[in-house]
Amino acid sequence: MNKINGYTQEEARAFVQYIYAGRRAGRTLSSLFEGYAQKSGRAKGSVRNYYYALLRSTGNKEVRKLLRGTDLHAQPVQAFSDEETDRVLRAILAEKSKGISVRRAVLNLAGGDDKLMLRYQNKYRNVLTKQPERIKELMQECGGGRAVRRVEKEIDGLYDRLASDLREENLRLREKVKQLTDENAALKIQVKNLQS
């Protein structure tokens, strides 16, 4: 068998047996990936990627032999249609325009389903990285420009109110300083008259 992600045939066999035994014991794949990562010194993500790469390589005779009798399988990759991608991105961008984080937006969109949330989040990040122009177009379509201008107006309004309040406070303090300076001068005159 050719190496997949750098695993030798012996290591691949040990890995499959580790995962198979763990699944039979009722452990989650995530915990198995983490356990194998600690045991082997590999990254958890690398272990996970290897598992799925191995399961997708069933056209390889040696891989089929390695997996025989283990009932290890992966769900087929569920590709996004363009319509679904745009629907998900619009929903995330609409939430973001309200000041909600992407993580919270995808959690809300997925209705608390962690697997669906991860799927949406990965899709958003993938499009953001590989097709930023698509995100910009959808932002414009969703009124992203208006949302930015609205926030800028709110910030300008807040700044104006703060500046106005500071000007009024500055005037009030100047008047108080003048009043205290006048009182101090009057007291000095009184003290001087008493000493004479």
PDB file of N, CA and C in Angstrom, residues 28-65:
ATOM      1  N   THR A  28     -16.285   7.998  20.697  1.00  0.00           N
ATOM      2  CA  THR A  28     -16.546   8.861  19.540  1.00  0.00           C
ATOM      3  C   THR A  28     -15.300   8.939  18.675  1.00  0.00           C
ATOM      4  N   LEU A  29     -15.516   9.216  17.414  1.00  0.00           N
ATOM      5  CA  LEU A  29     -14.372   9.374  16.515  1.00  0.00           C
ATOM      6  C   LEU A  29     -13.460  10.495  16.991  1.00  0.00           C
ATOM      7  N   SER A  30     -14.062  11.579  17.433  1.00  0.00           N
ATOM      8  CA  SER A  30     -13.261  12.718  17.876  1.00  0.00           C
ATOM      9  C   SER A  30     -12.321  12.317  19.014  1.00  0.00           C
ATOM     10  N   SER A  31     -12.839  11.566  19.985  1.00  0.00           N
ATOM     11  CA  SER A  31     -11.982  11.153  21.109  1.00  0.00           C
ATOM     12  C   SER A  31     -10.907  10.167  20.632  1.00  0.00           C
ATOM     13  N   LEU A  32     -11.261   9.331  19.658  1.00  0.00           N
ATOM     14  CA  LEU A  32     -10.276   8.397  19.116  1.00  0.00           C
ATOM     15  C   LEU A  32      -9.177   9.123  18.353  1.00  0.00           C
ATOM     16  N   PHE A  33      -9.563  10.125  17.577  1.00  0.00           N
ATOM     17  CA  PHE A  33      -8.561  10.905  16.848  1.00  0.00           C
ATOM     18  C   PHE A  33      -7.606  11.573  17.835  1.00  0.00           C
ATOM     19  N   GLU A  34      -8.177  12.132  18.888  1.00  0.00           N
ATOM     20  CA  GLU A  34      -7.356  12.810  19.894  1.00  0.00           C
ATOM     21  C   GLU A  34      -6.437  11.809  20.599  1.00  0.00           C
ATOM     22  N   GLY A  35      -6.982  10.645  20.963  1.00  0.00           N
ATOM     23  CA  GLY A  35      -6.177   9.623  21.637  1.00  0.00           C
ATOM     24  C   GLY A  35      -5.046   9.115  20.763  1.00  0.00           C
ATOM     25  N   TYR A  36      -5.356   8.871  19.489  1.00  0.00           N
ATOM     26  CA  TYR A  36      -4.313   8.388  18.584  1.00  0.00           C
ATOM     27  C   TYR A  36      -3.262   9.469  18.345  1.00  0.00           C
ATOM     28  N   ALA A  37      -3.706  10.705  18.290  1.00  0.00           N
ATOM     29  CA  ALA A  37      -2.767  11.810  18.100  1.00  0.00           C
ATOM     30  C   ALA A  37      -1.776  11.855  19.259  1.00  0.00           C
ATOM     31  N   GLN A  38      -2.279  11.727  20.469  1.00  0.00           N
ATOM     32  CA  GLN A  38      -1.391  11.743  21.644  1.00  0.00           C
ATOM     33  C   GLN A  38      -0.450  10.544  21.629  1.00  0.00           C
ATOM     34  N   LYS A  39      -0.983   9.382  21.272  1.00  0.00           N
ATOM     35  CA  LYS A  39      -0.209   8.151  21.246  1.00  0.00           C
ATOM     36  C   LYS A  39       0.895   8.191  20.178  1.00  0.00           C
ATOM     37  N   SER A  40       0.563   8.767  19.012  1.00  0.00           N
ATOM     38  CA  SER A  40       1.497   8.740  17.881  1.00  0.00           C
ATOM     39  C   SER A  40       2.345   9.996  17.732  1.00  0.00           C
ATOM     40  N   GLY A  41       1.971  11.053  18.442  1.00  0.00           N
ATOM     41  CA  GLY A  41       2.696  12.312  18.298  1.00  0.00           C
ATOM     42  C   GLY A  41       2.272  13.109  17.072  1.00  0.00           C
ATOM     43  N   ARG A  42       1.197  12.712  16.439  1.00  0.00           N
ATOM     44  CA  ARG A  42       0.673  13.436  15.282  1.00  0.00           C
ATOM     45  C   ARG A  42      -0.393  14.426  15.743  1.00  0.00           C
ATOM     46  N   ALA A  43      -0.701  15.375  14.879  1.00  0.00           N
ATOM     47  CA  ALA A  43      -1.756  16.348  15.183  1.00  0.00           C
ATOM     48  C   ALA A  43      -3.125  15.683  15.028  1.00  0.00           C
ATOM     49  N   LYS A  44      -4.065  16.075  15.875  1.00  0.00           N
ATOM     50  CA  LYS A  44      -5.412  15.507  15.822  1.00  0.00           C
ATOM     51  C   LYS A  44      -6.034  15.707  14.438  1.00  0.00           C
ATOM     52  N   GLY A  45      -5.877  16.887  13.864  1.00  0.00           N
ATOM     53  CA  GLY A  45      -6.426  17.163  12.534  1.00  0.00           C
ATOM     54  C   GLY A  45      -5.812  16.270  11.467  1.00  0.00           C
ATOM     55  N   SER A  46      -4.521  15.993  11.617  1.00  0.00           N
ATOM     56  CA  SER A  46      -3.839  15.115  10.668  1.00  0.00           C
ATOM     57  C   SER A  46      -4.375  13.687  10.779  1.00  0.00           C
ATOM     58  N   VAL A  47      -4.631  13.249  12.006  1.00  0.00           N
ATOM     59  CA  VAL A  47      -5.182  11.910  12.235  1.00  0.00           C
ATOM     60  C   VAL A  47      -6.578  11.815  11.617  1.00  0.00           C
ATOM     61  N   ARG A  48      -7.390  12.835  11.861  1.00  0.00           N
ATOM     62  CA  ARG A  48      -8.744  12.858  11.292  1.00  0.00           C
ATOM     63  C   ARG A  48      -8.684  12.828   9.763  1.00  0.00           C
ATOM     64  N   ASN A  49      -7.826  13.671   9.189  1.00  0.00           N
ATOM     65  CA  ASN A  49      -7.694  13.717   7.735  1.00  0.00           C
ATOM     66  C   ASN A  49      -7.246  12.371   7.177  1.00  0.00           C
ATOM     67  N   TYR A  50      -6.338  11.710   7.893  1.00  0.00           N
ATOM     68  CA  TYR A  50      -5.872  10.403   7.449  1.00  0.00           C
ATOM     69  C   TYR A  50      -7.026   9.405   7.445  1.00  0.00           C
ATOM     70  N   TYR A  51      -7.819   9.412   8.494  1.00  0.00           N
ATOM     71  CA  TYR A  51      -8.949   8.488   8.597  1.00  0.00           C
ATOM     72  C   TYR A  51      -9.869   8.628   7.384  1.00  0.00           C
ATOM     73  N   TYR A  52     -10.239   9.863   7.077  1.00  0.00           N
ATOM     74  CA  TYR A  52     -11.163  10.064   5.955  1.00  0.00           C
ATOM     75  C   TYR A  52     -10.491   9.794   4.605  1.00  0.00           C
ATOM     76  N   ALA A  53      -9.229  10.105   4.486  1.00  0.00           N
ATOM     77  CA  ALA A  53      -8.509   9.797   3.240  1.00  0.00           C
ATOM     78  C   ALA A  53      -8.448   8.284   3.042  1.00  0.00           C
ATOM     79  N   LEU A  54      -8.214   7.556   4.118  1.00  0.00           N
ATOM     80  CA  LEU A  54      -8.164   6.098   4.048  1.00  0.00           C
ATOM     81  C   LEU A  54      -9.511   5.529   3.614  1.00  0.00           C
ATOM     82  N   LEU A  55     -10.594   6.027   4.217  1.00  0.00           N
ATOM     83  CA  LEU A  55     -11.925   5.518   3.884  1.00  0.00           C
ATOM     84  C   LEU A  55     -12.342   5.868   2.458  1.00  0.00           C
ATOM     85  N   ARG A  56     -11.789   6.942   1.913  1.00  0.00           N
ATOM     86  CA  ARG A  56     -12.113   7.310   0.522  1.00  0.00           C
ATOM     87  C   ARG A  56     -11.246   6.551  -0.481  1.00  0.00           C
ATOM     88  N   SER A  57     -10.267   5.818   0.004  1.00  0.00           N
ATOM     89  CA  SER A  57      -9.341   5.104  -0.887  1.00  0.00           C
ATOM     90  C   SER A  57      -9.750   3.650  -1.073  1.00  0.00           C
ATOM     91  N   THR A  58     -11.030   3.349  -1.017  1.00  0.00           N
ATOM     92  CA  THR A  58     -11.473   1.954  -1.098  1.00  0.00           C
ATOM     93  C   THR A  58     -11.276   1.355  -2.482  1.00  0.00           C
ATOM     94  N   GLY A  59     -10.883   2.133  -3.450  1.00  0.00           N
ATOM     95  CA  GLY A  59     -10.546   1.598  -4.766  1.00  0.00           C
ATOM     96  C   GLY A  59      -9.204   0.879  -4.731  1.00  0.00           C
ATOM     97  N   ASN A  60      -8.425   1.142  -3.715  1.00  0.00           N
ATOM     98  CA  ASN A  60      -7.111   0.529  -3.552  1.00  0.00           C
ATOM     99  C   ASN A  60      -7.284  -0.842  -2.889  1.00  0.00           C
ATOM    100  N   LYS A  61      -6.755  -1.879  -3.523  1.00  0.00           N
ATOM    101  CA  LYS A  61      -6.908  -3.266  -3.050  1.00  0.00           C
ATOM    102  C   LYS A  61      -6.356  -3.435  -1.638  1.00  0.00           C
ATOM    103  N   GLU A  62      -5.200  -2.850  -1.351  1.00  0.00           N
ATOM    104  CA  GLU A  62      -4.590  -2.988  -0.027  1.00  0.00           C
ATOM    105  C   GLU A  62      -5.413  -2.278   1.047  1.00  0.00           C
ATOM    106  N   VAL A  63      -6.010  -1.137   0.696  1.00  0.00           N
ATOM    107  CA  VAL A  63      -6.858  -0.426   1.652  1.00  0.00           C
ATOM    108  C   VAL A  63      -8.104  -1.258   1.947  1.00  0.00           C
ATOM    109  N   ARG A  64      -8.699  -1.850   0.902  1.00  0.00           N
ATOM    110  CA  ARG A  64      -9.880  -2.706   1.114  1.00  0.00           C
ATOM    111  C   ARG A  64      -9.533  -3.866   2.048  1.00  0.00           C
ATOM    112  N   LYS A  65      -8.378  -4.443   1.834  1.00  0.00           N
ATOM    113  CA  LYS A  65      -7.927  -5.558   2.679  1.00  0.00           C
ATOM    114  C   LYS A  65      -7.743  -5.088   4.117  1.00  0.00           C
TER     115      LYS A  65
END
